[in-house]
Amino acid sequence: MGAERAAGTAGVPVLLITGPVGVGKTTVAGEVSALLARAGVAHALVDIDGLSECYPPPPGDPFNEELALRNLAAVWVNYRATGAERLVLARVLESRAELERYRAAVPGAAIQVVRLRASVDTLTGRVQRREVGAGLAWHVARAAELAAQMDRDQVEDVVIETDGRPVAAIARDVLARTGWPVPSEG
């Protein structure tokens, strides 16, 4: 980050909230955003999945990652121009090597990766309540696959357990454990 400051580009604190399918990335990111707003912290919230919704995906990019990152770069310029100083992202991150592409999309990004963790039983239950139709079996299998992969590969800076915990407590934990501003309760 020293070179970025020397070049006159202020660093951009970024929280990338990750975890397997069904762990609550989007819900927790939304609560983190609400807490930051309550604390008066200028920020933007982006669920990267929404930036990747396009069919058909190109060959070799089944999750439209390239499109998502091009879209992130475009919307970050607008958020920054509007006064956002920080960025909260929700997305599955399978490898720390992917972070370079996020840094390219958000110049000056100082990324902290927070992995939300839950048991496979919890993930399966959440996915079964959320998904309907043809995608259910795929999402249940993908949740278990990602949970095992993330436990093995440890792409995160911080792990937060979510089983049996309310979203507000998880979000406060995310902010506290990453050193971001936490509003007082009440």
Coordinates of N, CA, C and O in Angstrom, one line a residue:
M1 N 0.8 -1.2 0.0 CA 0.0 0.0 0.0 C 0.9 1.3 0.0 O 0.4 2.3 -0.4
G2 N 2.1 1.2 0.4 CA 3.0 2.4 0.4 C 3.1 3.0 -0.9 O 3.1 4.2 -1.1
A3 N 3.3 2.2 -2.0 CA 3.4 2.7 -3.3 C 2.1 3.4 -3.8 O 2.2 4.4 -4.4
E4 N 1.0 2.9 -3.3 CA -0.3 3.5 -3.7 C -0.4 4.9 -3.1 O -0.8 5.9 -3.7
R5 N 0.0 5.0 -1.8 CA -0.1 6.3 -1.1 C 0.9 7.3 -1.8 O 0.6 8.4 -1.9
A6 N 2.1 6.8 -2.1 CA 3.1 7.6 -2.7 C 2.6 8.2 -4.1 O 3.0 9.3 -4.5
A7 N 1.8 7.4 -4.8 CA 1.3 7.8 -6.1 C 0.1 8.7 -5.9 O -0.5 9.1 -6.9
G8 N -0.3 8.9 -4.7 CA -1.5 9.8 -4.4 C -2.8 9.1 -4.5 O -3.8 9.8 -4.4
T9 N -2.8 7.8 -4.5 CA -4.1 7.1 -4.5 C -4.3 6.6 -3.1 O -3.6 5.8 -2.5
A10 N -5.4 7.1 -2.5 CA -5.8 6.6 -1.1 C -6.2 5.2 -1.2 O -6.9 4.8 -2.1
G11 N -5.8 4.4 -0.2 CA -6.3 3.0 -0.1 C -7.8 2.9 0.1 O -8.4 3.8 0.7
V12 N -8.4 1.9 -0.4 CA -9.8 1.6 -0.2 C -10.0 0.4 0.6 O -9.7 -0.7 0.2
P13 N -10.4 0.6 1.9 CA -10.7 -0.6 2.7 C -11.9 -1.4 2.1 O -12.9 -0.9 1.8
V14 N -11.6 -2.7 1.9 CA -12.6 -3.6 1.3 C -12.8 -4.8 2.2 O -11.8 -5.5 2.5
L15 N -14.0 -5.1 2.5 CA -14.4 -6.4 3.2 C -14.9 -7.3 2.1 O -15.9 -6.9 1.4
L16 N -14.4 -8.4 1.9 CA -14.9 -9.4 1.0 C -15.5 -10.6 1.9 O -14.7 -11.3 2.5
I17 N -16.8 -10.6 2.0 CA -17.4 -11.7 2.8 C -17.7 -12.9 1.9 O -18.4 -12.8 0.9
T18 N -17.1 -14.0 2.3 CA -17.2 -15.2 1.5 C -17.6 -16.4 2.3 O -17.8 -16.2 3.6
G19 N -17.8 -17.5 1.7 CA -18.2 -18.7 2.3 C -19.0 -19.5 1.3 O -19.3 -19.1 0.2
P20 N -19.4 -20.7 1.7 CA -20.1 -21.6 0.8 C -21.5 -21.1 0.5 O -22.0 -20.3 1.2
V21 N -22.1 -21.7 -0.4 CA -23.5 -21.5 -0.8 C -24.3 -21.7 0.5 O -24.1 -22.7 1.2
G22 N -25.2 -20.8 0.8 CA -26.1 -21.0 1.9 C -25.6 -20.5 3.3 O -26.3 -20.5 4.3
V23 N -24.4 -20.0 3.3 CA -23.8 -19.6 4.6 C -24.4 -18.2 5.1 O -24.3 -17.9 6.3
G24 N -24.9 -17.4 4.2 CA -25.5 -16.1 4.6 C -24.6 -14.9 4.2 O -24.7 -13.8 4.8
K25 N -23.8 -15.0 3.1 CA -23.0 -13.9 2.7 C -23.7 -12.7 2.4 O -23.4 -11.6 2.9
T26 N -24.8 -12.8 1.6 CA -25.6 -11.6 1.2 C -26.3 -11.0 2.4 O -26.3 -9.8 2.6
T27 N -26.9 -11.8 3.3 CA -27.6 -11.4 4.4 C -26.6 -10.7 5.4 O -26.9 -9.6 5.9
V28 N -25.5 -11.3 5.7 CA -24.5 -10.7 6.6 C -24.0 -9.4 6.0 O -23.8 -8.4 6.7
A29 N -23.6 -9.4 4.7 CA -23.1 -8.1 4.1 C -24.2 -7.0 4.2 O -23.8 -5.9 4.4
G30 N -25.4 -7.3 4.0 CA -26.5 -6.3 4.2 C -26.5 -5.8 5.6 O -26.7 -4.5 5.8
E31 N -26.4 -6.6 6.6 CA -26.4 -6.2 8.0 C -25.1 -5.4 8.3 O -25.2 -4.4 9.0
V32 N -24.0 -5.8 7.7 CA -22.7 -5.0 7.9 C -22.9 -3.6 7.3 O -22.6 -2.6 8.0
S33 N -23.5 -3.5 6.2 CA -23.8 -2.2 5.5 C -24.7 -1.4 6.4 O -24.5 -0.2 6.6
A34 N -25.8 -2.0 7.0 CA -26.7 -1.2 7.8 C -25.9 -0.7 9.1 O -26.2 0.5 9.5
L35 N -25.1 -1.5 9.7 CA -24.3 -1.1 10.8 C -23.3 0.1 10.5 O -23.2 1.0 11.2
L36 N -22.7 0.0 9.3 CA -21.8 1.0 8.9 C -22.6 2.3 8.6 O -22.1 3.4 9.0
A37 N -23.8 2.2 8.0 CA -24.6 3.4 7.8 C -25.0 4.0 9.2 O -24.9 5.3 9.3
R38 N -25.3 3.2 10.1 CA -25.7 3.7 11.5 C -24.5 4.4 12.1 O -24.6 5.4 12.8
A39 N -23.2 4.0 11.8 CA -22.0 4.6 12.3 C -21.6 5.8 11.5 O -20.6 6.4 11.8
G40 N -22.3 6.1 10.4 CA -22.0 7.2 9.6 C -20.8 7.0 8.7 O -20.1 8.0 8.3
V41 N -20.5 5.7 8.3 CA -19.3 5.4 7.5 C -19.7 5.4 6.0 O -20.6 4.6 5.6
A42 N -19.1 6.2 5.2 CA -19.4 6.2 3.8 C -18.9 4.9 3.1 O -17.7 4.6 3.2
H43 N -19.8 4.2 2.5 CA -19.4 2.9 1.9 C -20.4 2.5 0.8 O -21.4 3.1 0.7
A44 N -20.0 1.5 0.1 CA -20.9 0.9 -0.9 C -21.0 -0.6 -0.6 O -20.0 -1.2 0.0
L45 N -22.1 -1.2 -0.9 CA -22.3 -2.7 -0.8 C -22.6 -3.3 -2.1 O -23.4 -2.8 -2.9
V46 N -21.9 -4.3 -2.5 CA -22.1 -5.0 -3.8 C -22.1 -6.5 -3.6 O -21.2 -7.1 -3.1
D47 N -23.2 -7.1 -4.0 CA -23.3 -8.5 -4.0 C -22.8 -8.9 -5.4 O -23.5 -8.7 -6.4
I48 N -21.7 -9.5 -5.5 CA -21.0 -9.7 -6.8 C -21.9 -10.7 -7.7 O -21.9 -10.6 -8.9
D49 N -22.6 -11.6 -7.0 CA -23.5 -12.5 -7.8 C -24.4 -11.7 -8.7 O -24.7 -12.1 -9.9
G50 N -24.9 -10.6 -8.2 CA -25.8 -9.7 -9.1 C -25.1 -9.1 -10.3 O -25.8 -8.8 -11.3
L51 N -23.8 -9.0 -10.2 CA -23.1 -8.4 -11.3 C -22.7 -9.4 -12.3 O -22.1 -9.1 -13.4
S52 N -23.0 -10.7 -12.0 CA -22.6 -11.8 -12.9 C -23.7 -12.5 -13.6 O -23.5 -13.4 -14.4
E53 N -24.9 -12.0 -13.4 CA -26.1 -12.6 -13.9 C -26.3 -12.4 -15.4 O -26.7 -11.3 -15.8
C54 N -25.9 -13.3 -16.2 CA -26.0 -13.2 -17.6 C -25.9 -14.7 -18.2 O -25.0 -15.4 -17.8
Y55 N -26.7 -15.0 -19.1 CA -26.7 -16.3 -19.7 C -26.6 -16.2 -21.2 O -27.3 -15.3 -21.8
P56 N -25.8 -17.0 -21.9 CA -25.0 -18.1 -21.4 C -23.7 -17.5 -20.9 O -23.2 -16.5 -21.4
P57 N -23.0 -18.2 -20.0 CA -21.7 -17.8 -19.6 C -20.7 -18.2 -20.7 O -21.0 -19.1 -21.5
P58 N -19.6 -17.5 -20.8 CA -18.6 -17.8 -21.9 C -17.9 -19.1 -21.5 O -17.8 -19.5 -20.4
P59 N -17.4 -19.7 -22.5 CA -16.6 -21.0 -22.3 C -15.5 -20.7 -21.3 O -14.8 -19.7 -21.4
G60 N -15.3 -21.6 -20.4 CA -14.2 -21.5 -19.4 C -14.5 -20.5 -18.3 O -13.6 -20.4 -17.4
D61 N -15.6 -19.9 -18.2 CA -16.0 -19.0 -17.1 C -17.4 -19.3 -16.7 O -18.3 -18.4 -16.9
P62 N -17.7 -20.4 -16.1 CA -19.0 -20.8 -15.8 C -19.8 -19.9 -14.8 O -21.0 -19.9 -14.8
F63 N -19.1 -19.2 -14.0 CA -19.7 -18.3 -13.0 C -19.6 -16.8 -13.4 O -19.9 -15.9 -12.6
N64 N -19.3 -16.6 -14.7 CA -19.2 -15.2 -15.2 C -18.3 -14.3 -14.4 O -18.6 -13.1 -14.2
E65 N -17.2 -14.8 -13.9 CA -16.3 -14.0 -13.1 C -15.7 -12.8 -13.8 O -15.7 -11.7 -13.2
E66 N -15.4 -13.0 -15.0 CA -14.8 -11.8 -15.8 C -15.8 -10.7 -15.9 O -15.5 -9.5 -15.7
L67 N -17.1 -11.1 -16.3 CA -18.1 -10.1 -16.4 C -18.4 -9.4 -15.0 O -18.5 -8.2 -15.0
A68 N -18.4 -10.2 -14.0 CA -18.7 -9.6 -12.7 C -17.6 -8.6 -12.3 O -17.9 -7.5 -11.8
L69 N -16.3 -8.9 -12.6 CA -15.3 -8.0 -12.2 C -15.2 -6.7 -13.1 O -14.9 -5.7 -12.6
R70 N -15.6 -6.9 -14.4 CA -15.7 -5.7 -15.2 C -16.8 -4.8 -14.7 O -16.7 -3.6 -14.7
N71 N -17.9 -5.4 -14.3 CA -19.1 -4.7 -13.8 C -18.7 -4.0 -12.5 O -19.1 -2.9 -12.2
L72 N -17.9 -4.7 -11.6 CA -17.5 -4.1 -10.3 C -16.6 -2.9 -10.6 O -16.8 -1.9 -9.9
A73 N -15.7 -3.0 -11.5 CA -14.9 -1.8 -11.9 C -15.7 -0.6 -12.3 O -15.5 0.5 -11.9
A74 N -16.7 -0.9 -13.1 CA -17.6 0.2 -13.6 C -18.4 0.8 -12.4 O -18.5 2.0 -12.3
V75 N -19.0 0.0 -11.6 CA -19.9 0.6 -10.5 C -19.0 1.2 -9.4 O -19.5 2.2 -8.8
W76 N -17.8 0.7 -9.2 CA -17.0 1.3 -8.1 C -16.6 2.7 -8.5 O -16.6 3.6 -7.6
V77 N -16.4 3.0 -9.7 CA -16.1 4.4 -10.2 C -17.3 5.3 -9.8 O -17.1 6.4 -9.2
N78 N -18.5 4.8 -10.0 CA -19.7 5.6 -9.6 C -19.8 5.8 -8.1 O -20.2 6.8 -7.6
Y79 N -19.7 4.7 -7.4 CA -19.8 4.7 -5.9 C -18.7 5.7 -5.4 O -19.0 6.5 -4.5
R80 N -17.5 5.6 -5.8 CA -16.4 6.4 -5.3 C -16.7 7.9 -5.6 O -16.5 8.7 -4.7
A81 N -17.2 8.2 -6.8 CA -17.6 9.6 -7.2 C -18.7 10.1 -6.3 O -18.8 11.3 -6.1
T82 N -19.5 9.2 -5.8 CA -20.6 9.6 -4.9 C -20.2 9.8 -3.5 O -21.0 10.2 -2.6
G83 N -19.0 9.4 -3.1 CA -18.5 9.6 -1.8 C -18.2 8.3 -1.0 O -17.8 8.4 0.2
A84 N -18.4 7.1 -1.6 CA -18.0 5.9 -0.9 C -16.5 5.8 -0.6 O -15.8 6.1 -1.5
E85 N -16.2 5.5 0.6 CA -14.8 5.4 1.0 C -14.4 4.0 1.3 O -13.2 3.7 1.3
R86 N -15.3 3.1 1.5 CA -15.1 1.7 1.8 C -16.0 0.9 0.9 O -17.0 1.4 0.4
L87 N -15.7 -0.4 0.8 CA -16.5 -1.3 0.0 C -16.7 -2.6 0.7 O -15.8 -3.2 1.2
V88 N -18.0 -3.0 0.7 CA -18.3 -4.4 1.3 C -18.8 -5.2 0.1 O -19.7 -4.8 -0.6
L89 N -18.2 -6.4 -0.1 CA -18.5 -7.3 -1.2 C -19.0 -8.6 -0.6 O -18.4 -9.1 0.4
A90 N -19.9 -9.3 -1.3 CA -20.3 -10.6 -1.0 C -20.0 -11.5 -2.2 O -20.5 -11.2 -3.3
R91 N -19.3 -12.6 -2.0 CA -19.0 -13.5 -3.2 C -18.2 -14.7 -2.7 O -17.4 -14.6 -1.8
V92 N -18.4 -15.8 -3.4 CA -17.6 -17.0 -3.1 C -16.2 -16.7 -3.6 O -16.0 -16.3 -4.8
L93 N -15.2 -16.9 -2.8 CA -13.8 -16.8 -3.2 C -13.1 -18.1 -3.0 O -13.1 -18.6 -1.9
E94 N -12.7 -18.7 -4.1 CA -12.1 -20.0 -4.0 C -10.6 -20.0 -3.9 O -10.0 -21.0 -3.5
S95 N -10.0 -18.9 -4.2 CA -8.5 -18.9 -4.1 C -8.1 -17.4 -3.8 O -8.6 -16.5 -4.4
R96 N -7.0 -17.3 -3.0 CA -6.5 -15.9 -2.8 C -5.9 -15.3 -4.0 O -5.9 -14.1 -4.1
A97 N -5.6 -16.1 -5.0 CA -5.0 -15.6 -6.3 C -6.1 -14.7 -7.0 O -5.8 -13.8 -7.7
E98 N -7.4 -15.0 -6.7 CA -8.5 -14.2 -7.3 C -8.4 -12.7 -6.8 O -9.0 -11.8 -7.4
L99 N -7.8 -12.5 -5.6 CA -7.8 -11.1 -5.1 C -7.2 -10.1 -6.0 O -7.5 -8.9 -6.0
E100 N -6.2 -10.5 -6.8 CA -5.5 -9.6 -7.7 C -6.5 -9.0 -8.7 O -6.4 -7.9 -9.0
R101 N -7.4 -9.8 -9.1 CA -8.4 -9.3 -10.1 C -9.4 -8.3 -9.4 O -9.8 -7.4 -10.0
Y102 N -9.7 -8.5 -8.1 CA -10.5 -7.6 -7.4 C -9.7 -6.3 -7.2 O -10.3 -5.2 -7.3
R103 N -8.4 -6.4 -6.9 CA -7.6 -5.2 -6.8 C -7.5 -4.4 -8.1 O -7.4 -3.2 -8.1
A104 N -7.5 -5.1 -9.2 CA -7.5 -4.4 -10.5 C -8.9 -3.7 -10.7 O -8.9 -2.6 -11.3
A105 N -10.0 -4.3 -10.2 CA -11.3 -3.7 -10.4 C -11.5 -2.5 -9.5 O -12.2 -1.5 -9.8
V106 N -10.8 -2.5 -8.3 CA -11.0 -1.5 -7.3 C -9.6 -1.0 -7.0 O -8.9 -1.5 -6.1
P107 N -9.0 0.0 -7.8 CA -7.7 0.4 -7.5 C -7.5 0.9 -6.1 O -8.3 1.6 -5.5
G108 N -6.4 0.5 -5.5 CA -6.0 0.8 -4.1 C -6.7 -0.1 -3.1 O -6.6 0.2 -1.9
A109 N -7.4 -1.1 -3.5 CA -8.2 -2.0 -2.6 C -7.2 -2.6 -1.6 O -6.2 -3.2 -1.9
A110 N -7.6 -2.4 -0.3 CA -6.9 -3.1 0.8 C -7.9 -4.1 1.3 O -8.8 -3.8 2.1
I111 N -7.8 -5.4 0.8 CA -8.9 -6.3 1.0 C -8.7 -7.2 2.2 O -7.6 -7.8 2.4
Q112 N -9.7 -7.3 3.0 CA -9.7 -8.3 4.1 C -10.8 -9.3 3.7 O -12.0 -8.9 3.4
V113 N -10.5 -10.6 3.8 CA -11.4 -11.6 3.5 C -11.9 -12.2 4.7 O -11.2 -12.7 5.6
V114 N -13.3 -12.2 4.9 CA -14.0 -12.8 6.0 C -14.7 -14.0 5.5 O -15.6 -13.8 4.7
R115 N -14.4 -15.2 6.0 CA -15.1 -16.4 5.6 C -16.2 -16.7 6.7 O -15.8 -16.8 7.9
L116 N -17.4 -16.8 6.3 CA -18.5 -17.2 7.2 C -18.5 -18.8 7.1 O -18.4 -19.3 6.0
R117 N -18.6 -19.4 8.3 CA -18.6 -20.8 8.3 C -19.8 -21.4 9.0 O -20.2 -20.8 10.0
A118 N -20.3 -22.5 8.5 CA -21.5 -23.2 9.1 C -21.3 -24.7 8.9 O -20.6 -25.1 7.9
S119 N -21.9 -25.5 9.7 CA -21.9 -26.9 9.5 C -22.6 -27.2 8.2 O -23.5 -26.5 7.7
V120 N -22.3 -28.4 7.6 CA -23.0 -28.8 6.4 C -24.4 -29.0 6.6 O -25.3 -28.7 5.7
D121 N -24.8 -29.5 7.8 CA -26.3 -29.6 8.1 C -27.0 -28.3 8.1 O -28.1 -28.1 7.5
T122 N -26.3 -27.2 8.6 CA -26.9 -25.9 8.6 C -27.0 -25.4 7.2 O -28.0 -24.8 6.7
L123 N -25.9 -25.5 6.4 CA -25.9 -25.1 5.0 C -27.0 -25.8 4.2 O -27.8 -25.1 3.5
T124 N -27.2 -27.1 4.4 CA -28.2 -27.8 3.7 C -29.6 -27.3 4.0 O -30.4 -27.1 3.1
G125 N -29.8 -27.1 5.3 CA -31.1 -26.6 5.7 C -31.4 -25.2 5.1 O -32.5 -25.0 4.7
R126 N -30.4 -24.4 5.1 CA -30.6 -23.0 4.6 C -30.9 -23.1 3.1 O -31.8 -22.4 2.6
V127 N -30.1 -23.9 2.4 CA -30.3 -24.0 0.9 C -31.7 -24.6 0.6 O -32.4 -24.1 -0.3
Q128 N -32.1 -25.6 1.4 CA -33.4 -26.2 1.2 C -34.6 -25.2 1.4 O -35.6 -25.3 0.7
R129 N -34.4 -24.3 2.3 CA -35.4 -23.3 2.6 C -35.4 -22.2 1.5 O -36.4 -21.6 1.2
R130 N -34.3 -22.0 0.8 CA -34.1 -20.9 -0.1 C -34.3 -21.3 -1.6 O -34.9 -20.6 -2.4
E131 N -33.8 -22.5 -2.0 CA -33.9 -22.9 -3.4 C -35.1 -23.8 -3.6 O -35.6 -24.5 -2.8
V132 N -35.6 -23.6 -4.8 CA -36.8 -24.4 -5.2 C -36.5 -24.9 -6.7 O -35.7 -24.3 -7.4
G133 N -37.1 -26.0 -7.0 CA -37.0 -26.5 -8.4 C -35.7 -27.2 -8.7 O -35.0 -27.7 -7.8
A134 N -35.3 -27.1 -10.0 CA -34.1 -27.8 -10.5 C -32.8 -27.5 -9.9 O -31.9 -28.3 -9.9
G135 N -32.6 -26.3 -9.3 CA -31.3 -25.9 -8.8 C -31.0 -26.5 -7.4 O -29.9 -26.4 -6.9
L136 N -32.0 -27.0 -6.7 CA -31.8 -27.4 -5.3 C -30.7 -28.4 -5.1 O -29.8 -28.2 -4.3
A137 N -30.7 -29.5 -5.9 CA -29.7 -30.6 -5.7 C -28.3 -30.0 -6.0 O -27.3 -30.3 -5.2
W138 N -28.2 -29.2 -7.0 CA -26.9 -28.6 -7.3 C -26.4 -27.7 -6.2 O -25.2 -27.8 -5.8
H139 N -27.3 -26.9 -5.7 CA -26.9 -26.0 -4.6 C -26.5 -26.7 -3.3 O -25.5 -26.3 -2.6
V140 N -27.2 -27.8 -3.0 CA -26.9 -28.6 -1.8 C -25.5 -29.2 -2.0 O -24.6 -29.1 -1.1
A141 N -25.2 -29.8 -3.1 CA -23.9 -30.4 -3.4 C -22.8 -29.4 -3.4 O -21.7 -29.6 -2.8
R142 N -23.1 -28.2 -4.0 CA -22.1 -27.2 -4.1 C -21.7 -26.6 -2.7 O -20.6 -26.3 -2.4
A143 N -22.7 -26.5 -1.8 CA -22.5 -26.0 -0.5 C -21.5 -26.9 0.3 O -20.6 -26.4 0.9
A144 N -21.8 -28.2 0.2 CA -20.9 -29.1 0.9 C -19.5 -29.1 0.3 O -18.5 -29.2 1.0
E145 N -19.4 -29.1 -1.1 CA -18.1 -29.1 -1.8 C -17.3 -27.8 -1.4 O -16.1 -27.9 -1.0
L146 N -18.0 -26.7 -1.4 CA -17.2 -25.4 -1.0 C -16.8 -25.4 0.5 O -15.8 -24.9 0.8
A147 N -17.7 -25.9 1.3 CA -17.4 -25.9 2.8 C -16.1 -26.7 3.0 O -15.2 -26.3 3.7
A148 N -16.0 -27.9 2.4 CA -14.8 -28.7 2.5 C -13.6 -28.0 1.9 O -12.5 -28.0 2.5
Q149 N -13.8 -27.5 0.7 CA -12.6 -26.8 0.0 C -12.1 -25.6 0.9 O -10.9 -25.4 1.0
M150 N -13.1 -24.8 1.4 CA -12.7 -23.6 2.2 C -12.0 -24.0 3.5 O -11.1 -23.3 3.9
D151 N -12.5 -25.1 4.1 CA -11.8 -25.6 5.3 C -10.4 -26.0 5.0 O -9.4 -25.7 5.8
R152 N -10.2 -26.6 3.9 CA -8.9 -27.1 3.4 C -7.9 -26.0 3.0 O -6.8 -25.9 3.4
D153 N -8.4 -25.1 2.2 CA -7.6 -24.1 1.5 C -7.4 -22.8 2.3 O -6.5 -22.0 2.1
Q154 N -8.3 -22.5 3.2 CA -8.2 -21.3 4.1 C -7.8 -20.0 3.4 O -6.8 -19.5 3.6
V155 N -8.8 -19.5 2.5 CA -8.5 -18.3 1.7 C -8.7 -17.0 2.6 O -8.4 -16.0 2.1
E156 N -9.2 -17.2 3.8 CA -9.6 -16.0 4.6 C -8.5 -15.4 5.4 O -7.5 -16.1 5.7
D157 N -8.8 -14.2 5.9 CA -8.0 -13.6 7.0 C -8.7 -13.8 8.3 O -8.0 -13.9 9.3
V158 N -10.0 -13.9 8.3 CA -10.8 -14.1 9.5 C -11.9 -15.1 9.2 O -12.5 -15.1 8.1
V159 N -12.2 -16.0 10.2 CA -13.3 -17.0 10.1 C -14.3 -16.6 11.1 O -13.9 -16.4 12.3
I160 N -15.6 -16.6 10.8 CA -16.6 -16.3 11.7 C -17.6 -17.4 11.7 O -18.2 -17.7 10.6
E161 N -17.9 -18.1 12.8 CA -18.8 -19.2 12.9 C -20.2 -18.6 12.9 O -20.5 -17.5 13.5
T162 N -21.2 -19.2 12.1 CA -22.5 -18.6 12.0 C -23.6 -19.5 12.6 O -24.7 -19.1 12.8
D163 N -23.3 -20.8 12.9 CA -24.3 -21.7 13.4 C -25.0 -21.2 14.6 O -24.3 -20.8 15.6
G164 N -26.3 -21.1 14.6 CA -27.1 -20.7 15.7 C -26.9 -19.3 16.2 O -27.4 -19.0 17.3
R165 N -26.4 -18.4 15.4 CA -26.1 -17.0 15.8 C -27.0 -16.1 15.0 O -27.2 -16.3 13.8
P166 N -27.5 -15.1 15.6 CA -28.3 -14.1 14.9 C -27.4 -13.2 13.9 O -26.3 -13.0 14.2
V167 N -28.0 -12.8 12.8 CA -27.3 -12.1 11.8 C -26.7 -10.8 12.4 O -25.5 -10.5 12.1
A168 N -27.4 -10.1 13.3 CA -26.8 -8.9 13.8 C -25.5 -9.1 14.6 O -24.6 -8.4 14.5
A169 N -25.5 -10.2 15.3 CA -24.3 -10.6 16.1 C -23.1 -10.9 15.2 O -22.0 -10.6 15.4
I170 N -23.5 -11.7 14.1 CA -22.4 -12.0 13.1 C -21.8 -10.8 12.5 O -20.6 -10.7 12.4
A171 N -22.7 -9.9 12.1 CA -22.2 -8.7 11.4 C -21.4 -7.8 12.3 O -20.3 -7.3 11.9
R172 N -21.8 -7.7 13.6 CA -20.9 -7.0 14.6 C -19.6 -7.6 14.7 O -18.6 -7.0 14.8
D173 N -19.6 -9.0 14.8 CA -18.4 -9.7 14.9 C -17.4 -9.5 13.7 O -16.2 -9.3 13.8
V174 N -18.0 -9.4 12.5 CA -17.3 -9.1 11.2 C -16.6 -7.8 11.4 O -15.4 -7.7 11.1
L175 N -17.3 -6.8 11.8 CA -16.7 -5.4 11.9 C -15.6 -5.4 13.0 O -14.5 -4.9 12.8
A176 N -15.9 -6.0 14.1 CA -15.0 -5.9 15.3 C -13.7 -6.7 15.0 O -12.6 -6.2 15.2
R177 N -13.8 -7.8 14.4 CA -12.7 -8.7 14.1 C -11.8 -8.2 13.0 O -10.7 -8.6 12.8
T178 N -12.4 -7.3 12.1 CA -11.6 -6.7 11.0 C -11.1 -5.3 11.3 O -10.4 -4.7 10.5
G179 N -11.5 -4.7 12.5 CA -11.1 -3.4 12.9 C -11.9 -2.3 12.2 O -11.5 -1.1 12.2
W180 N -13.0 -2.6 11.6 CA -13.9 -1.6 11.0 C -14.7 -1.0 12.1 O -14.9 -1.6 13.1
P181 N -15.2 0.2 11.8 CA -16.1 0.9 12.8 C -17.3 0.1 13.2 O -18.0 -0.4 12.3
V182 N -17.6 0.0 14.5 CA -18.8 -0.7 15.0 C -19.6 0.3 15.7 O -19.1 1.0 16.7
P183 N -20.9 0.6 15.3 CA -21.7 1.5 16.0 C -22.0 1.0 17.4 O -22.1 -0.2 17.6
S184 N -22.3 2.0 18.3 CA -22.7 1.5 19.6 C -24.1 0.9 19.5 O -24.9 1.3 18.6
E185 N -24.4 0.0 20.4 CA -25.7 -0.6 20.4 C -26.8 0.3 20.9 O -26.5 1.1 21.8
G186 N -28.0 0.2 20.4 CA -29.1 1.0 20.9 C -29.6 2.0 20.0 O -29.5 2.5 19.1

